[in-house]
CSV table of C-alpha atoms in Angstrom, one decimal:
chain,number,residue,atom,x,y,z
A,72,MET,CA,-332.8,59.1,77.3
A,73,THR,CA,-329.1,58.2,77.4
A,74,LYS,CA,-327.4,57.2,80.6
A,75,LYS,CA,-323.8,58.3,80.7
A,76,SER,CA,-323.2,57.9,84.5
A,77,LEU,CA,-323.6,54.9,86.7
A,78,ALA,CA,-324.7,57.3,89.4
A,79,ALA,CA,-327.6,58.5,87.2
A,80,PRO,CA,-330.2,56.0,88.7
A,81,LEU,CA,-329.3,57.2,92.1
A,82,LEU,CA,-329.7,60.9,91.1
A,83,HIS,CA,-333.0,60.0,89.6
A,84,LEU,CA,-334.3,59.5,93.1
A,85,ILE,CA,-333.5,63.1,93.9
A,86,GLY,CA,-336.2,64.3,91.6
A,87,ALA,CA,-338.8,62.6,93.8
A,88,LEU,CA,-337.7,64.5,96.8
A,89,SER,CA,-338.5,68.1,97.9
A,90,LEU,CA,-336.6,70.1,100.4
A,91,SER,CA,-339.1,70.7,103.3
A,92,ILE,CA,-339.5,71.8,106.9
A,93,ALA,CA,-342.0,70.6,109.5
A,94,SER,CA,-343.9,73.1,111.5
A,95,SER,CA,-343.5,72.4,115.3
A,96,ALA,CA,-347.1,73.6,115.8
A,97,ASN,CA,-349.0,71.4,113.4
A,98,ALA,CA,-346.4,69.2,111.7
A,99,GLU,CA,-347.6,70.4,108.3
A,100,THR,CA,-345.0,70.3,105.6
A,101,GLU,CA,-344.1,73.5,103.7
A,102,ILE,CA,-342.2,72.9,100.5
A,103,LEU,CA,-339.2,75.2,100.2
A,104,ASP,CA,-337.7,74.0,96.9
A,105,ARG,CA,-337.9,71.1,94.5
A,106,VAL,CA,-335.8,69.5,91.8
A,107,ILE,CA,-337.1,70.0,88.3
A,108,ALA,CA,-334.3,68.4,86.3
A,109,VAL,CA,-331.5,65.9,87.1
A,110,VAL,CA,-328.5,66.8,85.0
A,111,ASP,CA,-325.7,64.1,85.2
A,112,GLN,CA,-324.3,64.6,88.7
A,113,GLY,CA,-326.2,67.8,89.4
A,114,VAL,CA,-329.7,69.2,89.5
A,115,VAL,CA,-331.7,72.2,88.4
A,116,LEU,CA,-334.0,73.6,91.2
A,117,GLN,CA,-337.4,75.2,90.9
A,118,SER,CA,-336.0,78.3,92.7
A,119,GLU,CA,-333.2,78.6,90.0
A,120,PHE,CA,-335.9,78.4,87.3
A,121,ASP,CA,-338.1,81.0,89.0
A,122,GLU,CA,-335.2,83.4,89.5
A,123,ARG,CA,-334.1,83.1,85.9
A,124,LYS,CA,-337.6,83.4,84.6
A,125,ASN,CA,-338.3,86.6,86.6
A,126,SER,CA,-335.0,88.1,85.3
A,127,VAL,CA,-335.9,87.2,81.7
A,128,LEU,CA,-339.4,88.5,81.9
A,129,GLN,CA,-338.2,91.8,83.4
A,130,ARG,CA,-335.8,92.2,80.5
A,131,LEU,CA,-338.1,91.1,77.7
A,132,GLN,CA,-341.1,93.1,78.9
A,133,GLY,CA,-339.1,96.3,78.7
A,134,GLN,CA,-338.1,95.5,75.1
A,135,TYR,CA,-341.0,93.8,73.3
A,136,ASP,CA,-344.8,94.5,73.3
A,137,GLN,CA,-345.6,90.8,72.7
A,138,LEU,CA,-343.8,87.9,74.3
A,139,PRO,CA,-343.7,84.3,73.0
A,140,PRO,CA,-346.2,81.8,74.5
A,141,MET,CA,-345.3,81.1,78.1
A,142,ASP,CA,-344.7,77.4,77.6
A,143,VAL,CA,-342.2,78.2,74.8
A,144,LEU,CA,-340.4,80.7,77.1
A,145,ASP,CA,-340.4,78.2,79.9
A,146,GLN,CA,-338.8,75.5,77.7
A,147,GLN,CA,-336.1,78.0,76.6
A,148,ILE,CA,-335.3,78.9,80.1
A,149,LEU,CA,-335.1,75.3,81.2
A,150,ASP,CA,-332.8,74.4,78.3
A,151,GLN,CA,-330.5,77.3,79.2
A,152,LEU,CA,-330.2,76.2,82.8
A,153,ILE,CA,-329.6,72.6,81.8
A,154,LEU,CA,-326.8,73.6,79.4
A,155,GLU,CA,-325.3,75.9,82.1
A,156,GLN,CA,-325.3,73.0,84.6
A,157,LEU,CA,-323.6,70.7,82.1
A,158,GLN,CA,-320.9,73.3,81.5
A,159,LEU,CA,-320.4,73.9,85.2
A,160,GLU,CA,-319.9,70.1,85.7
A,161,GLU,CA,-317.3,70.1,82.8
A,162,ALA,CA,-315.5,73.0,84.6
A,163,GLY,CA,-315.5,70.9,87.8
A,164,ARG,CA,-314.0,67.9,85.9
A,165,TYR,CA,-311.2,70.2,84.7
A,166,GLY,CA,-310.6,71.6,88.2
A,167,MET,CA,-311.5,75.1,87.1
A,168,GLU,CA,-312.3,77.6,89.8
A,169,ILE,CA,-313.0,81.3,90.1
A,170,SER,CA,-310.9,83.1,92.7
A,171,ASP,CA,-312.2,85.8,95.0
A,172,GLN,CA,-309.9,88.2,93.2
A,173,GLN,CA,-311.4,87.4,89.8
A,174,LEU,CA,-314.9,87.7,91.2
A,175,ASN,CA,-314.2,91.0,92.9
A,176,GLN,CA,-312.6,92.5,89.8
A,177,THR,CA,-315.6,91.5,87.7
A,178,LEU,CA,-317.9,93.0,90.3
A,179,GLN,CA,-316.0,96.3,90.2
A,180,GLN,CA,-316.3,96.3,86.4
A,181,VAL,CA,-320.0,95.8,86.7
A,182,MET,CA,-320.2,98.7,89.1
A,183,ALA,CA,-318.1,100.9,86.8
A,184,ASN,CA,-320.2,100.0,83.7
A,185,ASN,CA,-323.4,100.9,85.5
A,186,GLY,CA,-322.3,104.1,87.2
A,187,PHE,CA,-322.2,102.8,90.8
A,188,THR,CA,-319.4,104.0,93.1
A,189,THR,CA,-320.2,101.9,96.3
A,190,LEU,CA,-321.5,98.4,97.0
A,191,ASP,CA,-324.3,100.0,99.0
A,192,GLU,CA,-325.6,101.8,95.8
A,193,LEU,CA,-325.3,98.5,93.9
A,194,SER,CA,-327.1,96.6,96.6
A,195,ALA,CA,-330.0,99.1,96.7
A,196,ASP,CA,-330.5,98.9,93.0
A,197,LEU,CA,-330.4,95.1,93.1
A,198,LEU,CA,-333.0,94.9,95.8
A,199,SER,CA,-335.3,97.1,93.7
A,200,GLN,CA,-335.0,94.3,91.1
A,201,GLY,CA,-335.6,91.5,93.6
A,202,MET,CA,-332.0,90.4,93.7
A,203,SER,CA,-329.4,90.4,96.5
A,204,LEU,CA,-325.7,91.1,96.2
A,205,GLU,CA,-324.9,87.5,97.0
A,206,GLN,CA,-327.1,86.3,94.2
A,207,LEU,CA,-325.3,88.6,91.8
A,208,ARG,CA,-321.9,87.3,93.0
A,209,GLU,CA,-323.1,83.8,92.4
A,210,LYS,CA,-324.4,84.6,89.0
A,211,LEU,CA,-321.1,86.2,88.1
A,212,ARG,CA,-319.2,83.2,89.4
A,213,ARG,CA,-321.3,80.9,87.2
A,214,ASP,CA,-320.9,83.1,84.2
A,215,LEU,CA,-317.2,83.3,84.6
A,216,LEU,CA,-316.9,79.6,85.0
A,217,VAL,CA,-319.0,78.9,81.9
A,218,ASN,CA,-317.0,81.4,79.9
A,219,GLN,CA,-313.7,79.8,81.2
A,220,VAL,CA,-314.7,76.3,80.3
A,221,GLN,CA,-316.0,77.4,76.9
A,222,GLN,CA,-312.8,79.2,76.0
A,223,GLY,CA,-310.6,76.3,77.2
A,224,VAL,CA,-312.5,73.4,75.7
A,225,VAL,CA,-313.8,75.0,72.5
A,226,ASN,CA,-310.6,76.7,71.5
A,227,ASN,CA,-308.8,73.4,72.0
A,228,ARG,CA,-311.1,71.8,69.5
A,229,ILE,CA,-310.4,74.3,66.8
A,230,ARG,CA,-307.5,73.4,64.6
A,231,VAL,CA,-306.0,76.1,62.2
A,232,THR,CA,-303.4,74.7,59.8
A,233,GLU,CA,-300.3,76.6,58.5
A,234,GLN,CA,-301.8,76.4,54.9
A,235,GLU,CA,-305.1,78.0,56.2
A,236,ILE,CA,-303.1,80.8,57.7
A,237,ASP,CA,-301.1,81.3,54.5
A,238,ASN,CA,-304.4,81.5,52.5
A,239,PHE,CA,-305.9,83.9,54.9
A,240,LEU,CA,-302.9,86.2,54.9
A,241,ALA,CA,-302.9,86.2,51.1
A,242,SER,CA,-306.6,87.3,50.9
A,243,SER,CA,-307.6,90.9,50.8
A,244,ASP,CA,-309.6,90.4,54.0
A,245,GLY,CA,-306.5,89.0,55.7
A,246,LYS,CA,-304.2,91.7,54.5
A,247,PHE,CA,-306.6,94.3,55.8
A,248,ALA,CA,-307.1,92.6,59.2
A,249,THR,CA,-303.4,92.1,59.9
A,250,SER,CA,-302.2,95.5,58.6
A,251,PRO,CA,-300.9,98.0,61.1
A,252,ASP,CA,-303.3,100.4,62.9
A,253,TYR,CA,-302.3,104.1,63.2
A,254,HIS,CA,-303.5,106.6,65.7
A,255,LEU,CA,-303.4,109.8,63.7
A,256,GLY,CA,-303.5,113.6,64.3
A,257,HIS,CA,-304.5,116.0,61.5
A,258,ILE,CA,-304.2,119.7,60.9
A,259,LEU,CA,-305.9,121.3,57.9
A,260,ILE,CA,-305.2,124.7,56.5
A,261,SER,CA,-308.0,125.0,54.0
A,262,VAL,CA,-307.8,126.7,50.6
A,263,SER,CA,-311.0,127.5,48.8
A,264,SER,CA,-311.4,126.2,45.3
A,265,SER,CA,-312.0,129.8,44.3
A,266,ALA,CA,-308.9,131.2,46.1
A,267,ASN,CA,-306.5,133.3,44.1
A,268,PRO,CA,-302.7,132.5,44.0
A,269,ASP,CA,-302.0,135.0,46.8
A,270,GLU,CA,-304.4,133.3,49.1
A,271,ALA,CA,-303.0,129.9,48.3
A,272,GLN,CA,-299.5,131.2,48.9
A,273,GLU,CA,-300.6,132.7,52.2
A,274,ALA,CA,-302.1,129.3,53.3
A,275,GLU,CA,-298.9,127.5,52.3
A,276,ALA,CA,-296.7,129.9,54.3
A,277,LYS,CA,-299.0,129.4,57.3
A,278,VAL,CA,-298.8,125.6,57.2
A,279,ASN,CA,-295.0,125.7,56.7
A,280,ASP,CA,-294.7,127.9,59.8
A,281,ILE,CA,-296.9,125.4,61.8
A,282,TYR,CA,-294.8,122.5,60.6
A,283,GLN,CA,-291.6,124.3,61.7
A,284,GLN,CA,-293.0,125.0,65.1
A,285,LEU,CA,-294.0,121.3,65.5
A,286,GLN,CA,-290.4,120.4,64.5
A,287,ASP,CA,-289.2,122.7,67.2
A,288,GLY,CA,-291.3,121.0,69.8
A,289,ALA,CA,-294.7,122.7,69.8
A,290,ASP,CA,-297.7,120.6,71.0
A,291,PHE,CA,-299.6,119.1,68.0
A,292,SER,CA,-303.0,119.1,69.7
A,293,GLN,CA,-302.7,122.7,70.8
A,294,MET,CA,-301.6,123.8,67.3
A,295,ALA,CA,-304.6,121.9,65.9
A,296,ILE,CA,-307.0,123.7,68.2
A,297,ALA,CA,-305.6,127.1,67.4
A,298,ASN,CA,-305.1,126.7,63.6
A,299,SER,CA,-306.8,123.7,62.0
A,300,ASN,CA,-309.9,124.2,59.8
A,301,ASP,CA,-310.8,120.5,60.1
A,302,GLN,CA,-313.9,119.3,62.0
A,303,THR,CA,-311.6,117.6,64.5
A,304,ALA,CA,-309.8,120.8,65.5
A,305,LEU,CA,-311.5,121.1,68.9
A,306,GLU,CA,-310.4,117.5,69.7
A,307,GLY,CA,-306.8,118.4,69.0
A,308,GLY,CA,-307.0,117.1,65.5
A,309,ASP,CA,-307.4,113.5,66.8
A,310,LEU,CA,-308.5,111.2,63.9
A,311,GLY,CA,-308.5,108.1,66.1
A,312,TRP,CA,-307.2,104.7,65.0
A,313,ARG,CA,-307.2,104.1,61.2
A,314,LYS,CA,-305.8,101.4,58.9
A,315,LEU,CA,-304.0,102.6,55.7
A,316,ALA,CA,-306.8,101.2,53.6
A,317,GLN,CA,-309.2,103.5,55.4
A,318,LEU,CA,-307.2,106.6,54.4
A,319,PRO,CA,-307.2,108.5,51.1
A,320,GLU,CA,-304.3,107.2,49.0
A,321,LEU,CA,-302.7,110.7,49.3
A,322,PHE,CA,-302.4,110.2,53.0
A,323,SER,CA,-301.7,106.4,53.2
A,324,ASP,CA,-298.5,106.6,51.2
A,325,VAL,CA,-297.2,109.3,53.6
A,326,VAL,CA,-298.4,107.7,56.8
A,327,SER,CA,-296.8,104.3,56.0
A,328,GLU,CA,-293.4,106.1,56.1
A,329,LEU,CA,-293.9,107.9,59.4
A,330,ASP,CA,-292.3,106.7,62.6
A,331,VAL,CA,-294.3,107.0,65.8
A,332,GLY,CA,-294.2,110.7,66.9
A,333,ASP,CA,-293.3,112.0,63.4
A,334,VAL,CA,-295.3,114.7,61.6
A,335,SER,CA,-295.5,114.7,57.8
A,336,LYS,CA,-294.4,117.6,55.7
A,337,PRO,CA,-297.3,119.6,54.3
A,338,ILE,CA,-299.5,117.6,51.9
A,339,ARG,CA,-301.5,119.5,49.2
A,340,SER,CA,-305.0,118.4,48.3
A,341,GLY,CA,-308.0,120.0,46.8
A,342,ALA,CA,-309.1,121.0,50.3
A,343,GLY,CA,-305.9,122.8,51.2
A,344,PHE,CA,-302.7,121.8,53.1
A,345,HIS,CA,-302.5,118.9,55.6
A,346,LEU,CA,-300.2,117.9,58.4
A,347,ILE,CA,-300.5,114.3,59.6
A,348,LYS,CA,-298.9,113.0,62.9
A,349,ASN,CA,-298.4,109.3,63.7
A,350,ILE,CA,-299.3,109.5,67.4
A,351,GLU,CA,-299.3,105.7,68.1
A,352,GLN,CA,-299.0,102.5,66.0
A,353,ARG,CA,-300.1,98.9,66.6
A,354,GLY,CA,-298.5,96.3,64.4
A,355,GLY,CA,-296.2,96.7,61.5
A,356,GLY,CA,-292.4,97.3,61.6
A,357,GLU,CA,-290.1,95.4,63.9
A,358,GLN,CA,-291.8,93.5,66.7
A,359,LEU,CA,-289.0,92.9,69.3
A,360,VAL,CA,-289.9,90.5,72.0
A,361,GLN,CA,-287.8,89.5,75.0
A,362,GLN,CA,-287.3,85.7,75.1
A,363,THR,CA,-286.1,83.8,78.1
A,364,LYS,CA,-284.1,80.6,78.2
A,365,ALA,CA,-284.7,78.7,81.5
A,366,ARG,CA,-284.6,75.2,83.0
A,367,HIS,CA,-286.5,73.9,86.0
A,368,ILE,CA,-287.1,70.9,88.3
A,369,LEU,CA,-290.7,70.0,89.1
A,370,ILE,CA,-291.9,67.9,92.1
A,371,LYS,CA,-295.6,67.1,92.0
A,372,THR,CA,-297.7,66.7,95.1
A,373,SER,CA,-299.6,63.5,95.9
A,374,GLU,CA,-301.0,61.6,98.8
A,375,ILE,CA,-297.4,60.7,99.8
A,376,MET,CA,-295.8,64.0,98.7
A,377,ASP,CA,-297.6,66.9,100.4
A,378,ASP,CA,-296.7,70.6,99.9
A,379,GLU,CA,-294.3,70.7,102.7
A,380,THR,CA,-292.4,67.6,101.7
A,381,ALA,CA,-292.1,68.7,98.1
A,382,LYS,CA,-290.9,72.1,99.1
A,383,GLU,CA,-288.2,70.6,101.5
A,384,LYS,CA,-287.0,68.3,98.7
A,385,LEU,CA,-286.6,71.2,96.3
A,386,THR,CA,-284.9,73.3,99.0
A,387,GLU,CA,-282.3,70.6,99.4
A,388,LEU,CA,-281.7,70.3,95.7
A,389,LYS,CA,-281.3,74.1,95.5
A,390,THR,CA,-278.7,74.0,98.2
A,391,GLN,CA,-276.8,71.3,96.3
A,392,ILE,CA,-276.8,73.3,93.1
A,393,GLU,CA,-275.7,76.4,94.8
A,394,GLY,CA,-272.9,74.3,96.3
A,395,GLY,CA,-271.7,73.2,92.9
A,396,ALA,CA,-273.9,70.3,91.9
A,397,ASP,CA,-274.9,70.0,88.2
A,398,PHE,CA,-278.5,71.4,87.7
A,399,ALA,CA,-279.0,69.3,84.6
A,400,GLU,CA,-278.0,66.0,86.3
A,401,LEU,CA,-280.3,66.7,89.3
A,402,ALA,CA,-283.1,67.5,86.9
A,403,ARG,CA,-282.7,64.2,85.1
A,404,GLU,CA,-282.7,62.4,88.4
A,405,ASN,CA,-285.5,64.2,90.2
A,406,SER,CA,-287.8,66.3,87.9
A,407,GLU,CA,-291.3,65.0,87.3
A,408,ASP,CA,-291.7,67.1,84.2
A,409,ILE,CA,-291.5,64.4,81.5
A,410,GLY,CA,-291.2,67.0,78.7
A,411,SER,CA,-288.0,68.5,80.0
A,412,MET,CA,-286.4,66.1,82.5
A,413,LEU,CA,-284.4,64.2,79.8
A,414,GLU,CA,-283.0,67.6,78.6
A,415,GLY,CA,-281.8,68.4,82.1
A,416,GLY,CA,-284.9,70.5,82.8
A,417,ASP,CA,-284.2,72.8,79.8
A,418,LEU,CA,-287.4,74.5,78.5
A,419,GLY,CA,-285.7,76.2,75.5
A,420,TRP,CA,-286.4,79.8,74.4
A,421,ALA,CA,-289.8,81.1,75.5
A,422,THR,CA,-291.8,84.2,74.8
A,423,PRO,CA,-294.0,85.9,77.3
A,424,GLY,CA,-297.3,84.0,77.9
A,425,THR,CA,-295.8,80.6,77.2
A,426,PHE,CA,-296.1,79.4,80.8
A,427,VAL,CA,-298.6,79.7,83.6
A,428,PRO,CA,-298.6,83.0,85.6
A,429,ALA,CA,-296.8,81.6,88.7
A,430,PHE,CA,-294.0,80.3,86.5
A,431,GLU,CA,-293.9,83.4,84.4
A,432,ASN,CA,-293.6,85.7,87.4
A,433,ALA,CA,-290.8,83.7,89.0
A,434,MET,CA,-288.9,83.6,85.6
A,435,ALA,CA,-289.4,87.4,85.0
A,436,ASN,CA,-288.1,88.3,88.5
A,437,SER,CA,-285.0,86.1,88.3
A,438,GLU,CA,-281.5,87.2,87.5
A,439,ILE,CA,-279.5,85.1,85.0
A,440,ASP,CA,-278.0,82.0,86.7
A,441,GLU,CA,-280.0,82.7,89.9
A,442,ILE,CA,-281.8,79.6,91.4
A,443,ALA,CA,-285.4,80.8,92.1
A,444,GLY,CA,-287.8,79.1,94.3
A,445,PRO,CA,-289.1,76.8,95.6
A,446,PHE,CA,-292.5,78.2,94.4
A,447,LYS,CA,-295.8,76.6,93.6
A,448,SER,CA,-297.8,76.5,90.4
A,449,GLN,CA,-300.9,74.5,89.4
A,450,PHE,CA,-298.5,71.7,88.3
A,451,GLY,CA,-296.6,71.3,91.6
A,452,TRP,CA,-293.5,72.8,93.2
A,453,HIS,CA,-290.6,74.2,91.1
A,454,ILE,CA,-287.1,75.6,91.3
A,455,LEU,CA,-285.9,77.3,88.1
A,456,GLN,CA,-282.8,78.9,86.7
A,457,VAL,CA,-282.8,81.5,83.9
A,458,THR,CA,-279.8,80.8,81.8
A,459,ASP,CA,-280.1,83.6,79.1
A,460,ARG,CA,-282.2,86.3,77.7
A,461,ARG,CA,-282.4,87.9,74.2
A,462,GLN,CA,-284.4,90.3,72.1
A,463,GLU,CA,-286.0,88.6,69.1
A,464,ASP,CA,-287.8,90.1,66.1
A,465,MET,CA,-291.1,88.3,66.1
A,466,SER,CA,-292.8,90.3,63.4
A,467,ASP,CA,-293.8,87.3,61.2
A,468,VAL,CA,-294.7,85.2,64.2
A,469,VAL,CA,-296.9,88.0,65.6
A,470,ILE,CA,-298.8,88.4,62.3
A,471,ARG,CA,-299.3,84.7,61.9
A,472,ASN,CA,-300.5,84.3,65.5
A,473,LYS,CA,-302.9,87.2,65.0
A,474,ALA,CA,-304.3,85.6,61.8
A,475,ALA,CA,-304.7,82.2,63.6
A,476,GLN,CA,-306.5,83.9,66.5
A,477,MET,CA,-308.9,85.7,64.2
A,478,MET,CA,-309.7,82.4,62.4
A,479,ARG,CA,-310.3,80.7,65.7
A,480,GLU,CA,-312.6,83.5,66.8
A,481,ARG,CA,-314.6,83.2,63.5
A,482,ARG,CA,-315.1,79.5,64.1
A,483,PHE,CA,-315.7,79.7,67.8
A,484,ASP,CA,-319.5,80.2,67.8
A,485,GLU,CA,-320.1,77.3,65.4
A,486,GLU,CA,-317.8,75.0,67.3
A,487,LEU,CA,-319.4,76.0,70.6
A,488,GLN,CA,-322.8,75.0,69.4
A,489,VAL,CA,-321.5,71.6,68.2
A,490,TRP,CA,-319.8,71.0,71.6
A,491,LEU,CA,-323.0,72.0,73.5
A,492,LEU,CA,-325.0,69.7,71.4
A,493,GLU,CA,-322.6,66.9,72.2
A,494,LEU,CA,-322.8,67.7,75.9
A,495,ARG,CA,-326.6,67.5,75.8
A,496,GLU,CA,-326.7,64.3,73.7
A,497,ASN,CA,-324.3,62.5,76.0
A,498,ALA,CA,-325.8,63.6,79.3
A,499,TYR,CA,-328.1,61.8,81.7
A,500,LEU,CA,-331.2,64.0,81.9
A,501,ASP,CA,-334.4,63.5,83.8
A,502,ILE,CA,-336.8,66.4,83.3
A,503,LYS,CA,-339.6,66.8,85.9
A,504,ASP,CA,-342.8,68.9,85.6
A,505,LEU,CA,-342.4,72.5,86.3
A,506,ASP,CA,-344.5,74.1,89.1
A,507,SER,CA,-347.8,75.0,87.6
A,508,SER,CA,-347.8,78.2,89.5
A,509,THR,CA,-344.7,79.2,87.6
A,510,ALA,CA,-345.1,77.6,84.2
A,511,ASP,CA,-347.2,75.2,82.2
A,512,ASP,CA,-346.3,71.6,82.8
A,513,ASN,CA,-343.6,70.1,80.6
A,514,ASP,CA,-343.6,66.4,79.8
A,515,SER,CA,-340.8,64.4,81.4
A,516,ASP,CA,-338.4,63.8,78.6
A,517,SER,CA,-334.6,63.5,78.6
A,518,GLY,CA,-334.5,65.1,75.2
A,519,ALA,CA,-336.5,68.1,76.3
């Protein structure tokens, strides 16, 4: 057992205690809950274990005829709860929180995915499973926090070099993954292999007439429903999203030259005549992104600089700038953003998503040269000035970012397991015996 925290011996005492209530009639003690594991600064309660075990059993008994031995299942559940608690404590150290808005949005998604239209319907279904709406909200909050800390910490541990990106993009796998996606429409005017020249000519005349109508503004999906011999006709000829490598070479060469909204000229194959429409496209071609050049002054809050004082100070600086004072000079004298203060608050050119949402919103809603704020972000209080905007072709940057993200995703699960193992090895753990009515006793062992 490793002891990472000085508070661990104190927490050890918690395990000897049970939450209880005394009856006024006979002073007998009724145990309401008990600690079954001390995990660094937190605990795992018997009630948490029981709730998780009931949920797991309900799910597994509906899927498998034979379950693992109960002591094995108990240990798996306890291990899962310990790892969750460790991750929740990590989230607390990083100051991560789940807002009511995030929680409500997730709850709405759960309802939509399960066909519920009201909270009453969801509550009734939960009660039939032995769970309340508040318990579900707490579970969702925990799950969101765990996911948030995993994404933040694990992704930060994964390093992808420029050479690795180059190698990936040069591979056949990389070329396929980063190639454009096309949402295609298809009309087929079939020609039988036994058709005579007159029948083939008639089919060609028909497809040419359809093509001309489409050029004149006819609706592609309606023309497909009325004329196409392809199996997608009743879906308006919709082929869905395809990459060029997933198309016959006869089509891929044509599709790569189509702009969004364009319809190909008739294409002849052994099956007949085809018309292909590029309905939508993701990736490929010019990727224009609006970049913003801005500068700001940051005042951080502290014990001696509360929100109101920081806001008043920035309001005064804003008044000075609007009265003719030099923004850059005031930023060098007052800003607490070490990264930009020496540059007069200049943040350089930034693409969308570079900054935190509060800063992004203020920047997006500001006119050039306007002094915006004061407004608050997680870093403190700001005033900012947008000095310029431009459209920049980010095609190569977008492709390389996509490649890097794909490589991080491939490494995520492995790095996650390494991180969880480190958390477990460095944690103070004191495992108590589980309630015999719920599970077989487990030996007290910090490595359990």
